[in-house]
Amino acid sequence: MKDFFENLVSCPDDPILSQTWRYQNDPRAEKVNLGVGMYMDESGRTPVLDVVKEAEEVLAKEHIPHTYIPISGLQQYDRLVQKLVFGEQSEVFETGRACTVQTLGGTGALSLGMTFLNRSCGCTQGASSIPTWGNHNDIMAQAGLQVRGYRYYDRENAGVDFSGMIEDMKAMPAGTVVVLHACCHNPTGYDLSESQWHEVIDVCRHYNLVPFLDMAYQGFKQGLNEDAMAVRLFAKSGLTFLAASSFSKSFNLYGERVGALTVVTPSAEEAERVQSHLKSCARADYSNPPAFGGRIVEYVLSDPERFARWEQEVAGMRERIRLMRRMLAEEVKKAGAPRDFSFVERQAGMFSFTGLTPEQIDRLATDFGIYAVRNGRICICGLNQGNVRYVAQSFARVMQD
Ligand code: LMR
């Protein structure tokens, strides 16, 4: 019999995750990983948060049987996620007009949501910002959606091309699923203002678009409540929309795959029907989510004192990122780079879109052992006081040559 896979062409390596393997295989001591969006502390390690350590210890002692958990995840977890996303005493929470399903990280939330929109609602068109997190487009394509881009990054003015974005949104066919970055836009680091969000909401309403907010970085810009502004404005607008949450970043629980998909509808009755579809999609895909990460998040969010400690730890990560942004801008200037890097301080979240070309990024890897994504995105969390000067000087070198 002919080899069934004989003509299969290999897929390219993932542009983000492959940087980690390249970095790990580099023997140079001075190497730096600015690729994947993963928080690292001053020592270059991804810390286990203190409140997470406590949760791990408590859970370990309980020896909870490893049974299946519900298809939609831990019930209390789902409720706590809604409180975190919409705020205490939110109307959405009180009326029960949203349903939440625990997912395999933020990626799993997006994937489940897109599958549901295609399979149950017949959506065939999707849209994402140019540029966006590359996986957005792959997730939509895998769920059967045709993907188009809308203008977002304004290179000239180092910001958002908002009029371009609105123009492109108005040209989308009704029923297009529009992926919007709720905060800390990945990869650019440029977010919309409150008044711009209002305009986006109006366009979604008038052009019958399906908003899908991706909120992977709640807490990394200004604070847990502040960063939920866009999602809460959508909630107030009365529109039907979807929101993906991730606890990979805010809990440093990357490998545990802890996230959630929330769908906001006009009524509790509709939310219940939507949830039945989400469960049906999840059942056919992975059956039910893993329990451990969800239990950790539940342990922390369910108690005000633990919640406050977690909020403090998130603030600590956020502050370190801010400091690194400031130091990078200063060091690039000191290194005599031909370009001003002060824009990194106006961007928010883990990432900065540097404007470095793919060739310059390649050179950073080959000559200096500095790994970043070829579209010019760097993860600021890979910087620390020990390597920021080296990185800045290397940036200056590749920009000068
Ligand atoms: C990133 O953008 O680097 C992170 O969200 C990790 C990933 O899965 O790509």
Tab-separated table of C-alpha atoms and ligand atoms in Angstrom:
chain	number	residue	atom	x	y	z
A	1	MET	CA	0.000	0.000	0.000
A	2	LYS	CA	1.178	3.498	-0.812
A	3	ASP	CA	2.391	5.490	2.201
A	4	PHE	CA	-0.647	7.508	3.183
A	5	PHE	CA	1.388	10.514	4.370
A	6	GLU	CA	3.953	10.398	1.595
A	7	ASN	CA	2.983	13.748	0.107
A	8	LEU	CA	2.459	15.574	3.343
A	9	VAL	CA	4.470	18.793	3.470
A	10	SER	CA	5.746	19.783	6.921
A	11	CYS	CA	4.139	22.769	8.616
A	12	PRO	CA	6.421	25.672	9.543
A	13	ASP	CA	7.486	25.939	13.178
A	14	ASP	CA	5.284	28.137	15.336
A	15	PRO	CA	6.750	31.643	15.055
A	16	ILE	CA	6.389	32.337	18.781
A	17	LEU	CA	6.819	29.063	20.642
A	18	SER	CA	9.742	27.915	18.489
A	19	GLN	CA	11.824	30.810	19.844
A	20	THR	CA	11.893	29.105	23.227
A	21	TRP	CA	13.476	25.949	21.803
A	22	ARG	CA	15.991	27.977	19.810
A	23	TYR	CA	16.863	29.930	22.954
A	24	GLN	CA	17.203	26.770	25.053
A	25	ASN	CA	19.575	25.234	22.534
A	26	ASP	CA	21.835	28.279	22.424
A	27	PRO	CA	24.960	27.626	24.529
A	28	ARG	CA	25.874	31.318	24.964
A	29	ALA	CA	25.683	32.561	28.559
A	30	GLU	CA	24.508	36.033	27.540
A	31	LYS	CA	21.466	34.746	25.596
A	32	VAL	CA	18.094	36.409	26.196
A	33	ASN	CA	14.589	35.131	25.468
A	34	LEU	CA	12.266	37.920	24.349
A	35	GLY	CA	10.076	35.528	22.360
A	36	VAL	CA	7.146	33.909	24.078
A	37	GLY	CA	4.808	35.974	26.241
A	38	MET	CA	5.690	34.480	29.569
A	39	TYR	CA	6.442	36.490	32.678
A	40	MET	CA	9.946	36.219	34.072
A	41	ASP	CA	11.315	37.926	37.158
A	42	GLU	CA	14.659	39.650	37.780
A	43	SER	CA	16.387	36.274	37.937
A	44	GLY	CA	15.012	35.272	34.542
A	45	ARG	CA	12.646	32.667	35.971
A	46	THR	CA	8.883	32.372	35.862
A	47	PRO	CA	7.975	32.604	39.534
A	48	VAL	CA	5.308	30.607	41.291
A	49	LEU	CA	3.210	33.289	42.989
A	50	ASP	CA	3.147	33.035	46.804
A	51	VAL	CA	-0.618	32.712	46.862
A	52	VAL	CA	-0.381	29.934	44.253
A	53	LYS	CA	2.212	28.108	46.393
A	54	GLU	CA	-0.230	28.218	49.256
A	55	ALA	CA	-3.022	26.879	47.030
A	56	GLU	CA	-0.761	24.054	45.831
A	57	GLU	CA	0.062	23.055	49.398
A	58	VAL	CA	-3.545	23.142	50.561
A	59	LEU	CA	-4.774	21.187	47.538
A	60	ALA	CA	-2.012	18.601	47.870
A	61	LYS	CA	-3.055	17.882	51.448
A	62	GLU	CA	-6.694	17.412	50.446
A	63	HIS	CA	-5.939	14.521	48.082
A	64	ILE	CA	-8.990	15.329	46.006
A	65	PRO	CA	-9.950	12.317	43.868
A	66	HIS	CA	-9.062	12.795	40.200
A	67	THR	CA	-12.588	12.384	38.903
A	68	TYR	CA	-13.938	14.052	35.776
A	69	ILE	CA	-15.139	17.547	36.453
A	70	PRO	CA	-18.244	18.909	34.671
A	71	ILE	CA	-17.913	19.613	30.937
A	72	SER	CA	-18.315	23.322	31.671
A	73	GLY	CA	-15.674	23.189	34.401
A	74	LEU	CA	-15.764	23.825	38.131
A	75	GLN	CA	-19.026	25.586	38.912
A	76	GLN	CA	-17.654	27.977	41.479
A	77	TYR	CA	-14.723	28.815	39.209
A	78	ASP	CA	-17.113	29.818	36.419
A	79	ARG	CA	-18.993	32.160	38.755
A	80	LEU	CA	-15.773	33.677	40.107
A	81	VAL	CA	-14.519	34.312	36.593
A	82	GLN	CA	-17.672	36.279	35.835
A	83	LYS	CA	-17.142	38.402	38.943
A	84	LEU	CA	-13.569	39.091	37.927
A	85	VAL	CA	-14.517	39.962	34.367
A	86	PHE	CA	-17.639	42.045	35.023
A	87	GLY	CA	-16.941	43.231	38.553
A	88	GLU	CA	-18.698	42.613	41.853
A	89	GLN	CA	-22.429	43.390	41.731
A	90	SER	CA	-22.470	43.498	37.974
A	91	GLU	CA	-25.860	43.371	36.322
A	92	VAL	CA	-24.640	40.602	33.986
A	93	PHE	CA	-23.719	38.453	36.946
A	94	GLU	CA	-26.846	39.250	38.951
A	95	THR	CA	-29.247	38.497	36.105
A	96	GLY	CA	-27.427	35.371	34.950
A	97	ARG	CA	-27.534	36.493	31.325
A	98	ALA	CA	-23.996	35.222	30.678
A	99	CYS	CA	-22.666	31.696	30.699
A	100	THR	CA	-19.063	30.765	31.429
A	101	VAL	CA	-17.225	27.596	30.587
A	102	GLN	CA	-13.790	26.697	31.947
A	103	THR	CA	-11.397	26.185	29.043
A	104	LEU	CA	-7.890	25.087	28.183
A	105	GLY	CA	-6.303	28.501	28.593
A	106	GLY	CA	-7.187	31.522	26.504
A	107	THR	CA	-6.438	29.599	23.319
A	108	GLY	CA	-8.997	26.987	24.333
A	109	ALA	CA	-11.564	29.715	25.015
A	110	LEU	CA	-11.070	31.236	21.585
A	111	SER	CA	-11.133	27.868	19.918
A	112	LEU	CA	-14.290	26.724	21.711
A	113	GLY	CA	-15.998	30.038	20.974
A	114	MET	CA	-15.112	29.969	17.287
A	115	THR	CA	-16.201	26.343	16.937
A	116	PHE	CA	-19.516	27.193	18.567
A	117	LEU	CA	-20.026	30.237	16.347
A	118	ASN	CA	-19.362	28.222	13.240
A	119	ARG	CA	-21.042	24.955	14.174
A	120	SER	CA	-24.087	26.227	16.057
A	121	CYS	CA	-24.572	29.725	14.661
A	122	GLY	CA	-23.381	29.314	11.072
A	123	CYS	CA	-20.725	32.055	11.243
A	124	THR	CA	-18.307	31.769	8.346
A	125	GLN	CA	-16.468	35.104	8.468
A	126	GLY	CA	-13.916	36.255	10.998
A	127	ALA	CA	-11.719	39.319	11.345
A	128	SER	CA	-8.660	40.243	13.349
A	129	SER	CA	-6.449	43.281	13.714
A	130	ILE	CA	-3.418	43.806	11.501
A	131	PRO	CA	-1.248	42.669	13.092
A	132	THR	CA	-2.648	40.281	15.651
A	133	TRP	CA	-1.504	37.345	17.746
A	134	GLY	CA	-0.850	34.853	14.927
A	135	ASN	CA	-2.842	32.102	16.570
A	136	HIS	CA	-6.075	34.122	16.297
A	137	ASN	CA	-6.150	33.585	12.563
A	138	ASP	CA	-5.227	29.906	12.785
A	139	ILE	CA	-7.891	29.286	15.420
A	140	MET	CA	-10.554	30.934	13.262
A	141	ALA	CA	-9.441	29.057	10.155
A	142	GLN	CA	-9.435	25.746	12.023
A	143	ALA	CA	-12.993	26.447	13.195
A	144	GLY	CA	-14.075	26.939	9.582
A	145	LEU	CA	-14.064	30.727	9.379
A	146	GLN	CA	-12.645	32.759	6.543
A	147	VAL	CA	-10.363	35.382	8.001
A	148	ARG	CA	-9.864	38.982	6.979
A	149	GLY	CA	-7.828	41.682	8.671
A	150	TYR	CA	-8.786	45.149	9.824
A	151	ARG	CA	-6.304	48.001	10.024
A	152	TYR	CA	-4.931	48.578	13.511
A	153	TYR	CA	-1.253	49.424	13.807
A	154	ASP	CA	-0.179	52.865	12.691
A	155	ARG	CA	3.534	52.587	12.145
A	156	GLU	CA	4.035	56.252	11.194
A	157	ASN	CA	2.456	57.612	14.344
A	158	ALA	CA	3.361	54.728	16.657
A	159	GLY	CA	-0.225	54.078	17.705
A	160	VAL	CA	-3.594	52.844	16.473
A	161	ASP	CA	-4.982	53.633	13.020
A	162	PHE	CA	-8.429	54.085	14.482
A	163	SER	CA	-10.141	55.613	11.451
A	164	GLY	CA	-8.763	52.730	9.327
A	165	MET	CA	-10.060	50.224	11.860
A	166	ILE	CA	-13.554	51.721	11.876
A	167	GLU	CA	-13.647	51.972	8.090
A	168	ASP	CA	-12.677	48.302	7.766
A	169	MET	CA	-15.206	47.226	10.370
A	170	LYS	CA	-17.985	49.042	8.541
A	171	ALA	CA	-17.099	47.118	5.378
A	172	MET	CA	-17.453	43.708	7.059
A	173	PRO	CA	-20.427	41.513	6.164
A	174	ALA	CA	-23.064	41.240	8.905
A	175	GLY	CA	-22.338	38.293	11.172
A	176	THR	CA	-18.552	38.657	10.937
A	177	VAL	CA	-16.843	37.577	14.156
A	178	VAL	CA	-14.506	40.418	15.120
A	179	VAL	CA	-11.645	39.571	17.462
A	180	LEU	CA	-10.842	42.547	19.666
A	181	HIS	CA	-8.005	42.750	22.192
A	182	ALA	CA	-9.587	43.861	25.464
A	183	CYS	CA	-6.308	45.269	26.821
A	184	CYS	CA	-2.546	44.999	26.256
A	185	HIS	CA	-2.868	44.451	22.493
A	186	ASN	CA	-0.712	41.545	21.351
A	187	PRO	CA	1.641	42.218	19.585
A	188	THR	CA	1.621	46.032	19.385
A	189	GLY	CA	1.017	47.099	23.003
A	190	TYR	CA	-1.312	49.902	21.787
A	191	ASP	CA	-4.877	49.923	23.139
A	192	LEU	CA	-8.043	51.855	22.338
A	193	SER	CA	-9.244	54.689	24.544
A	194	GLU	CA	-12.610	54.594	26.278
A	195	SER	CA	-14.240	56.861	23.682
A	196	GLN	CA	-12.836	54.716	20.879
A	197	TRP	CA	-14.350	51.625	22.501
A	198	HIS	CA	-17.730	53.377	22.506
A	199	GLU	CA	-17.380	53.926	18.781
A	200	VAL	CA	-16.414	50.281	18.207
A	201	ILE	CA	-19.496	49.207	20.142
A	202	ASP	CA	-21.706	51.447	17.994
A	203	VAL	CA	-20.238	49.980	14.810
A	204	CYS	CA	-20.712	46.417	16.071
A	205	ARG	CA	-24.342	47.258	16.834
A	206	HIS	CA	-25.156	48.992	13.561
A	207	TYR	CA	-23.323	46.554	11.303
A	208	ASN	CA	-24.435	43.425	13.174
A	209	LEU	CA	-20.933	42.209	13.905
A	210	VAL	CA	-20.181	39.536	16.501
A	211	PRO	CA	-17.625	40.921	18.977
A	212	PHE	CA	-15.214	38.428	20.514
A	213	LEU	CA	-13.008	40.054	23.132
A	214	ASP	CA	-9.751	38.384	23.991
A	215	MET	CA	-8.625	39.309	27.497
A	216	ALA	CA	-5.445	37.370	28.182
A	217	TYR	CA	-3.684	40.103	30.145
A	218	GLN	CA	-6.169	41.398	32.704
A	219	GLY	CA	-4.115	43.174	35.355
A	220	PHE	CA	-1.027	43.820	33.257
A	221	LYS	CA	-1.874	47.324	32.140
A	222	GLN	CA	-3.342	49.318	35.021
A	223	GLY	CA	-5.199	46.953	37.306
A	224	LEU	CA	-7.728	44.132	37.357
A	225	ASN	CA	-10.758	46.450	37.214
A	226	GLU	CA	-9.257	49.096	34.962
A	227	ASP	CA	-8.174	46.516	32.392
A	228	ALA	CA	-11.679	45.067	32.181
A	229	MET	CA	-13.010	48.417	30.940
A	230	ALA	CA	-13.688	47.302	27.357
A	231	VAL	CA	-15.489	44.113	28.392
A	232	ARG	CA	-17.576	46.039	30.901
A	233	LEU	CA	-18.523	48.657	28.305
A	234	PHE	CA	-19.708	45.863	26.028
A	235	ALA	CA	-21.664	44.390	28.929
A	236	LYS	CA	-23.360	47.755	29.540
A	237	SER	CA	-24.162	48.171	25.853
A	238	GLY	CA	-26.570	45.236	25.932
A	239	LEU	CA	-24.909	43.645	22.901
A	240	THR	CA	-24.429	39.914	22.625
A	241	PHE	CA	-20.708	39.136	22.705
A	242	LEU	CA	-18.051	36.617	23.693
A	243	ALA	CA	-15.045	37.077	25.962
A	244	ALA	CA	-12.020	34.825	26.383
A	245	SER	CA	-10.110	34.940	29.680
A	246	SER	CA	-6.756	33.448	30.505
A	247	PHE	CA	-5.020	32.846	33.823
A	248	SER	CA	-1.772	31.810	32.189
A	249	LYS	CA	-0.333	35.290	32.611
A	250	SER	CA	-1.999	36.717	35.699
A	251	PHE	CA	-1.378	33.556	37.764
A	252	ASN	CA	1.773	32.333	35.977
A	253	LEU	CA	-0.115	29.085	35.344
A	254	TYR	CA	0.945	28.697	31.721
A	255	GLY	CA	1.337	24.925	31.658
A	256	GLU	CA	-1.869	24.222	33.568
A	257	ARG	CA	-4.097	25.567	30.771
A	258	VAL	CA	-6.584	27.595	32.789
A	259	GLY	CA	-8.948	29.923	31.007
A	260	ALA	CA	-12.614	30.612	30.446
A	261	LEU	CA	-15.072	31.462	27.734
A	262	THR	CA	-17.946	33.750	28.657
A	263	VAL	CA	-20.866	34.451	26.356
A	264	VAL	CA	-23.074	37.401	27.205
A	265	THR	CA	-26.646	37.222	25.939
A	266	PRO	CA	-29.858	39.224	26.508
A	267	SER	CA	-31.385	36.758	28.987
A	268	ALA	CA	-30.625	33.970	31.439
A	269	GLU	CA	-32.749	31.632	29.374
A	270	GLU	CA	-30.705	32.334	26.245
A	271	ALA	CA	-27.457	31.985	28.190
A	272	GLU	CA	-28.555	28.531	29.273
A	273	ARG	CA	-29.210	27.471	25.691
A	274	VAL	CA	-25.846	28.867	24.575
A	275	GLN	CA	-24.145	26.964	27.360
A	276	SER	CA	-25.690	23.707	26.203
A	277	HIS	CA	-24.042	24.262	22.810
A	278	LEU	CA	-20.689	25.156	24.352
A	279	LYS	CA	-20.834	21.955	26.362
A	280	SER	CA	-21.692	19.938	23.307
A	281	CYS	CA	-18.712	21.426	21.388
A	282	ALA	CA	-16.349	20.902	24.346
A	283	ARG	CA	-17.491	17.312	24.850
A	284	ALA	CA	-16.578	16.390	21.296
A	285	ASP	CA	-13.262	18.194	21.528
A	286	TYR	CA	-11.643	17.460	24.913
A	287	SER	CA	-14.589	16.177	26.978
A	288	ASN	CA	-13.968	18.245	30.103
A	289	PRO	CA	-11.221	20.577	31.295
A	290	PRO	CA	-8.287	19.691	33.564
A	291	ALA	CA	-9.064	20.312	37.230
A	292	PHE	CA	-5.855	21.339	38.982
A	293	GLY	CA	-5.281	24.830	37.563
A	294	GLY	CA	-8.956	25.665	37.932
A	295	ARG	CA	-8.854	24.647	41.594
A	296	ILE	CA	-5.866	26.914	42.214
A	297	VAL	CA	-7.630	29.901	40.657
A	298	GLU	CA	-10.821	29.041	42.531
A	299	TYR	CA	-8.912	28.864	45.835
A	300	VAL	CA	-7.508	32.340	45.309
A	301	LEU	CA	-10.525	34.135	43.844
A	302	SER	CA	-12.967	32.725	46.371
A	303	ASP	CA	-11.452	34.438	49.389
A	304	PRO	CA	-11.115	38.241	49.726
A	305	GLU	CA	-7.853	38.096	51.623
A	306	ARG	CA	-6.201	35.725	49.124
A	307	PHE	CA	-7.641	37.766	46.277
A	308	ALA	CA	-6.012	40.895	47.703
A	309	ARG	CA	-2.652	39.141	47.986
A	310	TRP	CA	-2.929	37.955	44.390
A	311	GLU	CA	-3.823	41.462	43.236
A	312	GLN	CA	-0.663	42.713	44.957
A	313	GLU	CA	1.459	40.114	43.204
A	314	VAL	CA	-0.042	41.028	39.833
A	315	ALA	CA	0.746	44.674	40.598
A	316	GLY	CA	4.348	43.664	41.314
A	317	MET	CA	4.674	42.021	37.894
A	318	ARG	CA	3.074	45.029	36.232
A	319	GLU	CA	5.453	47.436	37.946
A	320	ARG	CA	8.500	45.418	36.957
A	321	ILE	CA	7.366	45.465	33.330
A	322	ARG	CA	6.960	49.259	33.517
A	323	LEU	CA	10.445	49.632	34.946
A	324	MET	CA	11.899	47.486	32.167
A	325	ARG	CA	10.146	49.618	29.554
A	326	ARG	CA	11.689	52.736	31.053
A	327	MET	CA	15.138	51.207	31.303
A	328	LEU	CA	15.025	49.849	27.756
A	329	ALA	CA	14.119	53.266	26.328
A	330	GLU	CA	16.938	54.914	28.317
A	331	GLU	CA	19.554	52.318	27.448
A	332	VAL	CA	18.713	52.353	23.734
A	333	LYS	CA	19.202	56.107	23.784
A	334	LYS	CA	22.509	55.806	25.674
A	335	ALA	CA	23.673	53.204	23.174
A	336	GLY	CA	23.347	55.837	20.435
A	337	ALA	CA	20.668	54.043	18.434
A	338	PRO	CA	19.540	55.827	15.275
A	339	ARG	CA	15.897	55.601	16.403
A	340	ASP	CA	14.060	56.895	19.435
A	341	PHE	CA	12.632	54.044	21.530
A	342	SER	CA	10.529	56.120	23.915
A	343	PHE	CA	7.388	54.583	22.344
A	344	VAL	CA	7.953	51.456	24.458
A	345	GLU	CA	6.819	53.454	27.466
A	346	ARG	CA	3.514	54.341	25.797
A	347	GLN	CA	2.736	50.697	25.042
A	348	ALA	CA	1.086	48.454	27.626
A	349	GLY	CA	1.336	44.848	28.689
A	350	MET	CA	3.951	42.237	28.067
A	351	PHE	CA	4.789	43.162	24.512
A	352	SER	CA	6.388	45.860	22.498
A	353	PHE	CA	6.255	46.144	18.758
A	354	THR	CA	9.713	47.506	18.069
A	355	GLY	CA	9.658	48.131	14.341
A	356	LEU	CA	12.786	45.957	14.039
A	357	THR	CA	12.744	44.137	10.698
A	358	PRO	CA	12.786	40.330	10.332
A	359	GLU	CA	16.416	40.601	9.173
A	360	GLN	CA	17.355	42.623	12.250
A	361	ILE	CA	15.575	40.095	14.474
A	362	ASP	CA	17.464	37.272	12.759
A	363	ARG	CA	20.704	39.093	13.354
A	364	LEU	CA	19.905	39.570	17.020
A	365	ALA	CA	19.587	35.797	17.324
A	366	THR	CA	22.663	34.886	15.308
A	367	ASP	CA	25.092	37.511	16.560
A	368	PHE	CA	23.835	38.216	20.063
A	369	GLY	CA	21.743	35.234	21.196
A	370	ILE	CA	18.675	37.450	21.612
A	371	TYR	CA	15.457	35.732	20.523
A	372	ALA	CA	12.295	37.589	19.522
A	373	VAL	CA	9.403	37.123	17.100
A	374	ARG	CA	10.282	37.958	13.493
A	375	ASN	CA	7.464	40.519	13.192
A	376	GLY	CA	9.479	42.700	15.573
A	377	ARG	CA	7.579	41.852	18.755
A	378	ILE	CA	9.573	41.564	21.939
A	379	CYS	CA	8.369	40.287	25.289
A	380	ILE	CA	9.432	42.916	27.795
A	381	CYS	CA	9.291	40.347	30.626
A	382	GLY	CA	12.449	38.685	29.324
A	383	LEU	CA	14.368	41.825	30.284
A	384	ASN	CA	15.969	42.347	33.679
A	385	GLN	CA	18.436	44.771	35.215
A	386	GLY	CA	21.249	42.390	34.336
A	387	ASN	CA	20.540	42.133	30.604
A	388	VAL	CA	18.695	45.294	29.572
A	389	ARG	CA	21.865	47.183	28.659
A	390	TYR	CA	23.185	44.276	26.607
A	391	VAL	CA	19.852	44.034	24.773
A	392	ALA	CA	19.716	47.795	24.158
A	393	GLN	CA	23.278	47.858	22.844
A	394	SER	CA	22.518	44.918	20.571
A	395	PHE	CA	19.385	46.668	19.284
A	396	ALA	CA	21.465	49.758	18.566
A	397	ARG	CA	24.052	47.657	16.704
A	398	VAL	CA	21.539	45.974	14.395
A	399	MET	CA	19.813	49.303	13.738
A	400	GLN	CA	23.096	51.036	12.918
A	401	ASP	CA	24.394	48.450	10.443
B	1	LMR	C1	2.364	34.861	23.202
B	1	LMR	O1	1.732	35.593	22.429
B	1	LMR	O2	3.590	34.791	23.204
B	1	LMR	C2	1.613	34.034	24.208
B	1	LMR	O3	0.254	34.314	24.145
B	1	LMR	C3	1.919	32.590	24.123
B	1	LMR	C4	1.386	31.927	22.903
B	1	LMR	O4	0.700	30.911	23.066
B	1	LMR	O5	1.635	32.373	21.782
